[in-house]
Short mmCIF file of C-alpha atoms and ligand atoms in Angstrom, two decimals:
data_model
loop_
_atom_site.label_atom_id
_atom_site.label_comp_id
_atom_site.label_asym_id
_atom_site.label_seq_id
_atom_site.Cartn_x
_atom_site.Cartn_y
_atom_site.Cartn_z
CA UNK A 23 -46.47 128.72 -206.74
CA UNK A 24 -49.17 131.24 -206.04
CA UNK A 25 -49.76 133.54 -203.10
CA UNK A 26 -53.14 135.25 -203.25
CA UNK A 27 -53.36 134.07 -206.85
CA UNK A 28 -50.05 135.71 -207.87
CA UNK A 29 -47.15 133.50 -208.98
CA UNK A 30 -43.97 133.86 -206.95
CA UNK A 31 -40.63 132.18 -206.73
CA UNK A 32 -38.80 132.32 -203.41
CA UNK A 33 -35.81 134.19 -204.83
CA UNK A 34 -35.25 136.28 -207.93
CA UNK A 35 -32.63 138.56 -209.38
CA UNK A 36 -33.94 142.03 -210.12
CA UNK A 37 -32.48 143.03 -213.50
CA UNK A 38 -30.16 146.03 -213.48
CA UNK A 39 -27.00 147.22 -211.82
CA UNK A 40 -25.88 147.26 -209.07
CA UNK A 41 -27.41 143.83 -208.50
CA UNK A 42 -30.36 143.33 -206.19
CA UNK A 43 -31.69 139.97 -205.08
CA UNK A 44 -35.23 139.73 -203.86
CA UNK A 45 -36.39 137.02 -201.49
CA UNK A 46 -39.54 136.16 -199.61
CA UNK A 47 -38.47 136.68 -196.00
CA UNK A 48 -39.78 133.47 -194.48
CA UNK A 49 -39.39 134.60 -190.88
CA UNK A 50 -42.70 136.44 -191.12
CA UNK A 51 -44.85 133.76 -192.74
CA UNK A 52 -47.66 132.83 -192.44
CA UNK A 53 -48.75 136.11 -190.85
CA UNK A 54 -46.97 138.66 -193.01
CA UNK A 55 -45.75 138.53 -196.58
CA UNK A 56 -42.48 140.46 -196.69
CA UNK A 57 -40.10 140.79 -199.64
CA UNK A 58 -36.53 141.60 -198.66
CA UNK A 59 -33.79 143.02 -200.89
CA UNK A 60 -30.27 141.64 -200.60
CA UNK A 61 -27.50 143.86 -201.98
CA UNK A 62 -24.24 142.62 -200.47
CA UNK A 63 -22.43 139.43 -199.55
CA UNK A 64 -23.17 140.25 -195.90
CA UNK A 65 -26.90 140.51 -196.67
CA UNK A 66 -26.81 137.06 -198.30
CA UNK A 67 -24.87 135.55 -195.39
CA UNK A 68 -27.33 136.95 -192.86
CA UNK A 69 -30.36 135.84 -194.88
CA UNK A 70 -29.06 132.26 -195.06
CA UNK A 71 -27.67 131.97 -191.52
CA UNK A 72 -30.70 133.59 -189.84
CA UNK A 73 -33.12 131.69 -192.07
CA UNK A 74 -34.84 134.50 -193.97
CA UNK A 75 -34.39 131.86 -196.65
CA UNK A 76 -34.04 128.19 -195.76
CA UNK A 77 -34.47 124.73 -197.26
CA UNK A 78 -31.64 122.95 -199.05
CA UNK A 79 -32.31 123.91 -202.71
CA UNK A 80 -33.13 127.51 -201.82
CA UNK A 81 -30.00 128.11 -199.78
CA UNK A 82 -28.01 126.66 -202.70
CA UNK A 83 -29.48 129.24 -205.02
CA UNK A 84 -29.15 132.04 -202.43
CA UNK A 85 -25.47 131.20 -201.92
CA UNK A 86 -24.87 131.20 -205.69
CA UNK A 87 -26.43 134.65 -206.01
CA UNK A 88 -24.56 135.68 -202.84
CA UNK A 89 -21.35 134.95 -204.75
CA UNK A 90 -22.59 137.28 -207.50
CA UNK A 91 -23.28 140.03 -204.94
CA UNK A 92 -19.74 139.52 -203.63
CA UNK A 93 -18.21 139.60 -207.13
CA UNK A 94 -19.97 142.63 -208.60
CA UNK A 95 -18.04 145.37 -206.73
CA UNK A 96 -14.72 143.63 -207.48
CA UNK A 97 -14.65 144.28 -211.25
CA UNK A 98 -11.46 146.34 -211.03
CA UNK A 99 -9.96 144.55 -208.04
CA UNK A 100 -6.60 142.82 -208.49
CA UNK A 101 -7.37 140.43 -205.64
CA UNK A 102 -10.60 139.23 -207.24
CA UNK A 103 -9.90 135.50 -206.90
CA UNK A 104 -8.63 135.72 -203.36
CA UNK A 105 -11.63 137.76 -202.24
CA UNK A 106 -14.03 135.37 -203.96
CA UNK A 107 -12.41 132.42 -202.20
CA UNK A 108 -13.01 134.20 -198.89
CA UNK A 109 -16.64 134.88 -199.88
CA UNK A 110 -17.03 131.18 -200.73
CA UNK A 111 -15.76 130.14 -197.29
CA UNK A 112 -18.04 132.63 -195.55
CA UNK A 113 -21.11 131.43 -197.42
CA UNK A 114 -20.30 127.76 -196.90
CA UNK A 115 -19.96 128.42 -193.18
CA UNK A 116 -23.51 129.82 -192.83
CA UNK A 117 -25.28 126.44 -192.78
CA UNK A 118 -23.21 123.25 -192.84
CA UNK A 119 -25.65 120.37 -193.33
CA UNK A 120 -27.32 121.00 -196.70
CA UNK A 121 -24.83 120.03 -199.37
CA UNK A 122 -26.64 122.08 -202.01
CA UNK A 123 -25.04 125.20 -200.59
CA UNK A 124 -21.48 123.88 -200.82
CA UNK A 125 -22.11 122.46 -204.31
CA UNK A 126 -23.52 125.75 -205.53
CA UNK A 127 -20.54 127.72 -204.22
CA UNK A 128 -18.12 125.23 -205.80
CA UNK A 129 -19.94 125.49 -209.14
CA UNK A 130 -19.60 129.27 -209.01
CA UNK A 131 -15.86 129.03 -208.29
CA UNK A 132 -15.54 126.55 -211.18
CA UNK A 133 -17.31 128.91 -213.60
CA UNK A 134 -14.99 131.77 -212.63
CA UNK A 135 -11.90 129.71 -213.21
CA UNK A 136 -12.65 129.44 -216.94
CA UNK A 137 -12.57 133.24 -217.52
CA UNK A 138 -9.58 135.45 -218.15
CA UNK A 139 -10.74 138.79 -216.70
CA UNK A 140 -12.93 140.02 -213.84
CA UNK A 141 -15.73 141.30 -216.06
CA UNK A 142 -16.07 137.92 -217.73
CA UNK A 143 -15.91 136.18 -214.35
CA UNK A 144 -18.75 138.31 -212.98
CA UNK A 145 -20.87 137.52 -216.06
CA UNK A 146 -20.09 133.80 -215.70
CA UNK A 147 -21.02 133.85 -212.02
CA UNK A 148 -24.43 135.39 -212.75
CA UNK A 149 -25.03 132.92 -215.57
CA UNK A 150 -24.14 130.00 -213.30
CA UNK A 151 -26.35 131.27 -210.46
CA UNK A 152 -29.25 131.58 -212.91
CA UNK A 153 -28.49 128.08 -214.21
CA UNK A 154 -28.45 126.54 -210.71
CA UNK A 155 -31.78 128.20 -209.98
CA UNK A 156 -33.50 127.12 -213.21
CA UNK A 157 -32.17 123.58 -212.89
CA UNK A 158 -33.52 123.38 -209.36
CA UNK A 159 -36.99 124.39 -210.54
CA UNK A 160 -36.92 121.76 -213.28
CA UNK A 161 -35.68 119.03 -210.92
CA UNK A 162 -38.50 119.77 -208.49
CA UNK A 163 -41.04 119.65 -211.32
CA UNK A 164 -39.73 116.24 -212.39
CA UNK A 165 -39.76 114.95 -208.79
CA UNK A 166 -43.43 115.95 -208.80
CA UNK A 167 -44.09 113.87 -211.91
CA UNK A 168 -42.30 110.76 -210.62
CA UNK A 169 -43.78 111.02 -207.14
CA UNK A 170 -47.23 111.53 -208.62
CA UNK A 171 -47.15 107.98 -210.00
CA UNK A 172 -46.49 106.69 -206.49
CA UNK A 173 -49.52 108.49 -205.08
CA UNK A 174 -51.64 107.45 -208.05
CA UNK A 175 -50.73 103.78 -207.48
CA UNK A 176 -51.65 104.00 -203.78
CA UNK A 177 -54.92 105.69 -204.75
CA UNK A 178 -55.81 102.93 -207.19
CA UNK A 179 -54.97 100.24 -204.64
CA UNK A 180 -56.98 102.01 -201.95
CA UNK A 181 -59.98 102.36 -204.25
CA UNK A 182 -59.87 98.66 -205.01
CA UNK A 183 -59.96 97.78 -201.30
CA UNK A 184 -61.78 100.53 -199.41
CA UNK A 185 -60.56 100.71 -195.85
CA UNK A 186 -62.24 101.53 -192.61
CA UNK A 187 -59.72 104.24 -191.87
CA UNK A 188 -61.51 107.15 -190.25
CA UNK A 189 -59.62 110.14 -191.58
CA UNK A 190 -60.82 111.01 -194.95
CA UNK A 191 -61.17 107.35 -195.96
CA UNK A 192 -61.21 108.07 -199.67
CA UNK A 193 -58.22 110.44 -199.55
CA UNK A 194 -54.56 109.49 -199.65
CA UNK A 195 -53.19 110.56 -196.28
CA UNK A 196 -49.62 111.78 -196.61
CA UNK A 197 -47.47 112.81 -193.66
CA UNK A 198 -44.65 115.31 -194.11
CA UNK A 199 -42.10 116.80 -191.75
CA UNK A 200 -40.65 120.32 -191.79
CA UNK A 201 -41.07 122.29 -195.00
CA UNK A 202 -39.75 120.64 -198.12
CA UNK A 203 -42.19 122.62 -200.19
CA UNK A 204 -41.78 125.37 -202.73
CA UNK A 205 -40.71 127.75 -199.96
CA UNK A 206 -37.72 125.47 -199.32
CA UNK A 207 -36.91 125.42 -203.03
CA UNK A 208 -37.42 127.93 -205.79
CA UNK A 209 -40.74 126.51 -206.92
CA UNK A 210 -42.82 123.28 -206.61
CA UNK A 211 -40.89 121.80 -203.65
CA UNK A 212 -39.36 118.36 -203.32
CA UNK A 213 -41.54 116.42 -200.84
CA UNK A 214 -44.58 118.52 -201.73
CA UNK A 215 -44.16 118.43 -205.53
CA UNK A 216 -45.82 114.99 -205.86
CA UNK A 217 -48.60 116.15 -203.54
CA UNK A 218 -49.33 119.23 -205.65
CA UNK A 219 -49.17 117.14 -208.82
CA UNK A 220 -51.64 114.61 -207.40
CA UNK A 221 -53.98 117.31 -206.13
CA UNK A 222 -53.88 119.14 -209.48
CA UNK A 223 -54.79 115.88 -211.26
CA UNK A 224 -57.83 115.34 -209.08
CA UNK A 225 -56.52 112.67 -206.71
CA UNK A 226 -57.97 113.33 -203.25
CA UNK A 227 -55.04 113.96 -200.93
CA UNK A 228 -54.90 115.03 -197.32
CA UNK A 229 -51.62 116.05 -195.67
CA UNK A 230 -50.64 115.56 -192.03
CA UNK A 231 -48.30 118.48 -191.36
CA UNK A 232 -45.80 117.98 -188.50
CA UNK A 233 -45.44 121.30 -186.72
CA UNK A 234 -41.61 120.77 -186.65
CA UNK A 235 -40.29 122.28 -183.47
CA UNK A 236 -38.30 124.31 -182.72
CA UNK A 237 -38.74 126.65 -185.70
CA UNK A 238 -42.13 125.30 -186.73
CA UNK A 239 -41.51 125.19 -190.47
CA UNK A 240 -44.41 122.74 -190.81
CA UNK A 241 -46.96 124.75 -188.85
CA UNK A 242 -46.02 128.07 -190.39
CA UNK A 243 -44.67 127.33 -193.87
CA UNK A 244 -45.98 123.97 -195.10
CA UNK A 245 -49.46 124.75 -193.79
CA UNK A 246 -49.29 128.17 -195.48
CA UNK A 247 -48.28 126.66 -198.83
CA UNK A 248 -50.91 123.96 -198.76
CA UNK A 249 -53.60 126.45 -197.76
CA UNK A 250 -52.62 128.78 -200.63
CA UNK A 251 -52.86 125.86 -203.07
CA UNK A 252 -56.13 124.58 -201.59
CA UNK A 253 -54.72 121.20 -200.51
CA UNK A 254 -56.60 119.70 -197.51
CA UNK A 255 -54.26 119.40 -194.55
CA UNK A 256 -54.13 119.13 -190.77
CA UNK A 257 -51.32 120.46 -188.58
CA UNK A 258 -50.26 117.99 -185.89
CA UNK A 259 -47.93 118.17 -182.92
CA UNK A 260 -44.61 116.54 -183.74
CA UNK A 261 -45.22 113.46 -181.64
CA UNK A 262 -48.51 112.52 -183.31
CA UNK A 263 -47.26 110.66 -186.39
CA UNK A 264 -46.60 107.32 -184.69
CA UNK A 265 -50.11 107.22 -183.28
CA UNK A 266 -51.63 107.99 -186.69
CA UNK A 267 -49.57 105.28 -188.35
CA UNK A 268 -50.57 102.68 -185.75
CA UNK A 269 -54.20 103.42 -186.61
CA UNK A 270 -53.80 103.18 -190.36
CA UNK A 271 -54.26 106.91 -190.84
CA UNK A 272 -51.11 107.47 -192.91
CA UNK A 273 -50.74 105.93 -196.39
CA UNK A 274 -47.40 107.45 -197.21
CA UNK A 275 -44.66 109.63 -195.71
CA UNK A 276 -42.73 111.99 -197.97
CA UNK A 277 -40.02 114.27 -196.58
CA UNK A 278 -37.11 116.22 -198.03
CA UNK A 279 -33.36 115.89 -197.60
CA UNK A 280 -30.49 118.23 -196.85
CA UNK A 281 -27.81 115.72 -197.63
CA UNK A 282 -28.07 112.14 -198.89
CA UNK A 283 -25.03 109.87 -198.98
CA UNK A 284 -24.25 107.80 -202.08
CA UNK A 285 -25.49 104.81 -200.04
CA UNK A 286 -28.89 106.40 -199.35
CA UNK A 287 -28.59 107.65 -195.75
CA UNK A 288 -30.58 110.86 -195.43
CA UNK A 289 -30.03 113.93 -193.24
CA UNK A 290 -33.19 115.95 -192.85
CA UNK A 291 -34.87 118.13 -190.24
CA UNK A 292 -34.55 116.90 -186.66
CA UNK A 293 -37.31 114.39 -185.95
CA UNK A 294 -37.29 112.79 -189.39
CA UNK A 295 -35.54 109.69 -188.01
CA UNK A 296 -38.31 109.09 -185.46
CA UNK A 297 -40.92 109.31 -188.22
CA UNK A 298 -38.93 106.80 -190.26
CA UNK A 299 -38.81 104.38 -187.32
CA UNK A 300 -42.55 104.66 -186.79
CA UNK A 301 -43.18 104.19 -190.52
CA UNK A 302 -40.95 101.11 -190.61
CA UNK A 303 -42.71 99.56 -187.62
CA UNK A 304 -46.10 100.15 -189.21
CA UNK A 305 -45.14 99.24 -192.80
CA UNK A 306 -45.95 102.72 -194.07
CA UNK A 307 -43.89 103.60 -197.19
CA UNK A 308 -41.31 106.27 -196.36
CA UNK A 309 -40.03 108.27 -199.35
CA UNK A 310 -37.60 111.13 -199.76
CA UNK A 311 -37.93 113.91 -202.33
CA UNK A 312 -34.25 113.96 -203.28
CA UNK A 313 -32.94 116.17 -206.08
CA UNK A 314 -29.40 115.18 -207.09
CA UNK A 315 -28.20 118.56 -205.80
CA UNK A 316 -28.83 117.17 -202.29
CA UNK A 317 -26.75 114.03 -202.84
CA UNK A 318 -23.20 114.07 -201.50
CA UNK A 319 -21.54 111.56 -203.83
CA UNK A 320 -18.33 111.66 -201.80
CA UNK A 321 -19.63 110.11 -198.59
CA UNK A 322 -21.05 106.73 -197.59
CA UNK A 323 -21.82 106.86 -193.88
CA UNK A 324 -24.44 109.45 -192.97
CA UNK A 325 -24.04 109.15 -189.22
CA UNK A 326 -20.28 109.57 -189.27
CA UNK A 327 -19.83 111.91 -192.19
CA UNK A 328 -22.73 114.37 -192.37
CA UNK A 329 -22.09 117.52 -190.32
CA UNK A 330 -25.12 118.28 -188.16
CA UNK A 331 -25.82 121.95 -187.64
CA UNK A 332 -26.35 123.06 -184.04
CA UNK A 333 -28.28 126.29 -183.75
CA UNK A 334 -28.84 128.79 -180.96
CA UNK A 335 -30.61 127.28 -177.93
CA UNK A 336 -32.94 130.30 -177.83
CA UNK A 337 -34.78 128.81 -180.80
CA UNK A 338 -35.88 126.01 -178.46
CA UNK A 339 -36.55 128.21 -175.45
CA UNK A 340 -38.52 130.95 -177.20
CA UNK A 341 -41.45 130.73 -179.55
CA UNK A 342 -42.96 133.45 -181.72
CA UNK A 343 -46.42 133.99 -183.16
CA UNK A 344 -49.39 136.34 -183.21
CA UNK A 345 -51.07 137.30 -179.97
CA UNK A 346 -54.84 137.74 -179.75
CA UNK A 347 -54.48 141.40 -180.77
CA UNK A 348 -52.66 140.34 -183.93
CA UNK A 349 -49.23 141.53 -182.77
CA UNK A 350 -46.12 139.40 -183.41
CA UNK A 351 -44.73 138.32 -180.03
CA UNK A 352 -41.88 136.17 -178.78
CA UNK A 353 -42.51 134.33 -175.55
CA UNK A 354 -40.28 132.24 -173.32
CA UNK A 355 -41.35 128.60 -172.87
CA UNK A 356 -38.79 127.35 -170.38
CA UNK A 357 -37.40 128.49 -167.03
CA UNK A 358 -34.92 131.27 -167.87
CA UNK A 359 -32.11 129.23 -166.30
CA UNK A 360 -32.78 125.92 -168.09
CA UNK A 361 -30.27 125.13 -170.80
CA UNK A 362 -31.53 123.85 -174.15
CA UNK A 363 -29.90 122.00 -177.06
CA UNK A 364 -30.78 122.65 -180.67
CA UNK A 365 -29.66 119.98 -183.13
CA UNK A 366 -31.18 121.06 -186.44
CA UNK A 367 -30.99 117.77 -188.37
CA UNK A 368 -30.80 114.03 -187.86
CA UNK A 369 -29.79 111.12 -190.07
CA UNK A 370 -32.20 108.42 -191.21
CA UNK A 371 -30.28 105.28 -192.22
CA UNK A 372 -30.98 103.98 -195.72
CA UNK A 373 -32.49 100.76 -194.36
CA UNK A 374 -35.51 102.77 -193.13
CA UNK A 375 -36.07 104.55 -196.46
CA UNK A 376 -38.43 102.94 -198.97
CA UNK A 377 -37.13 104.97 -201.89
CA UNK A 378 -35.63 108.19 -203.19
CA UNK A 379 -37.69 110.29 -205.59
CA UNK A 380 -35.12 112.01 -207.78
CA UNK A 381 -35.44 114.08 -210.95
CA UNK A 382 -34.51 110.97 -212.95
CA UNK A 383 -37.02 108.65 -211.32
CA UNK A 384 -37.51 106.66 -208.13
CA UNK A 385 -34.78 104.35 -206.85
CA UNK A 386 -33.88 102.27 -203.84
CA UNK A 387 -32.01 104.14 -201.09
CA UNK A 388 -28.77 102.32 -201.81
CA UNK A 389 -25.58 102.82 -203.79
CA UNK A 390 -26.87 100.35 -206.40
CA UNK A 391 -30.18 102.17 -206.70
CA UNK A 392 -28.55 105.57 -207.09
CA UNK A 393 -25.93 104.31 -209.55
CA UNK A 394 -28.64 102.91 -211.81
CA UNK A 395 -30.10 106.40 -212.14
CA UNK A 396 -26.81 108.32 -212.03
CA UNK A 397 -24.23 106.02 -213.71
CA UNK A 398 -21.93 108.97 -214.36
CA UNK A 399 -21.32 109.16 -210.59
CA UNK A 400 -19.82 105.66 -210.32
CA UNK A 401 -16.25 106.89 -209.90
CA UNK A 402 -17.18 110.31 -208.59
CA UNK A 403 -15.73 111.18 -205.22
CA UNK A 404 -16.23 114.90 -204.74
CA UNK A 405 -17.77 115.92 -201.45
CA UNK A 406 -19.40 119.31 -201.11
CA UNK A 407 -17.65 120.22 -197.88
O1 MRU B 517 -33.61 124.24 -191.31
P1 MRU B 517 -34.35 124.26 -192.62
O2 MRU B 517 -35.70 124.88 -192.53
O3 MRU B 517 -33.53 124.84 -193.72
O4 MRU B 517 -34.57 122.72 -192.93
C1 MRU B 517 -35.24 122.34 -194.10
C2 MRU B 517 -35.41 120.88 -194.22
O5 MRU B 517 -35.02 120.11 -193.38
C3 MRU B 517 -35.99 120.39 -195.51
O6 MRU B 517 -36.71 119.22 -195.30
C4 MRU B 517 -34.85 120.12 -196.49
O7 MRU B 517 -34.06 121.26 -196.64
C5 MRU B 517 -35.33 119.67 -197.79
S1 MRU B 517 -35.91 121.07 -198.70
C6 MRU B 517 -36.67 120.65 -200.10
#
């Protein structure tokens, strides 16, 4: 995707040795564009845990490259495997909900296991990290193509029966929560990929962007992406979606996923469940951009089995942004003494999900639906964490 007309990915490996990873440090967007260099395992851990990078596919890729940063200095180390197992545990611990991270780390450990010496292991780790990253880009591109057909069909139906809906009546109004855009991935995005595809093909789209408290990924990141791409959008307070749906002002909801069970339950950013309830009550289609790297084939019950990350309460109590002089400021919203709770994700049961948009096509949010698209997973029981 482009920023100021220049194409960027969210993470890239700078060729040369010792290895350097470059990332867009998302803590400063939309006000400042900062590229950060990661050189050590500790740098990668910090970047993931403190959300310099975030979003399920991106933290998968960052963890894979984090394993490479951990491996590189160990070329002549006799305890290579033991130290890499410790690195794997540390990286998996940074953010527990998105299964992409655990999968990526497991893939790296698997690639190492096939090699007989440290040098070969390090080369295999880099190759696997590159592979995970490229595959993620391709999966997002394909999600865009499949999801595009959905938007196109709604557009054709809407054209055939023009509505009296007040907010751009001719446009397809799509609501999204959090940032499941290219900033959350390597490129394209999951939930946003169909939107970009539709916009690029001339379908009039307008996006309702949930601000997504407490970290405001919608207001700061999704709005930034859409603005850079020229997609019409409006930022709304988190509690607005239900009202818009009741008044026919949302044609479609598309959000991302951090972990989807093999039965179609979906963990995504806190607040997603409430949007799904409102969509269900108002018969608004509710879709998930779901690359297979976000599907945990080893679990069936999202509420019982998906670990929900709890983050520092200060993220709820404090908010940051630009003041009128253009300075970045953090301000306290609550009484100093008031405690706050910060659950980062919630689970939307499959029954509220209209469909999953995967890289292989769109399916029902059910075990049957997923098995039709991914028959090789019928007996598969591995869980990422
Ligand atoms: O806490 P974050 O910002 O990492 O949460 C991101 C989300 O919830 C996204 O919707 C999800 O990772 C899907 S990303 C394509």
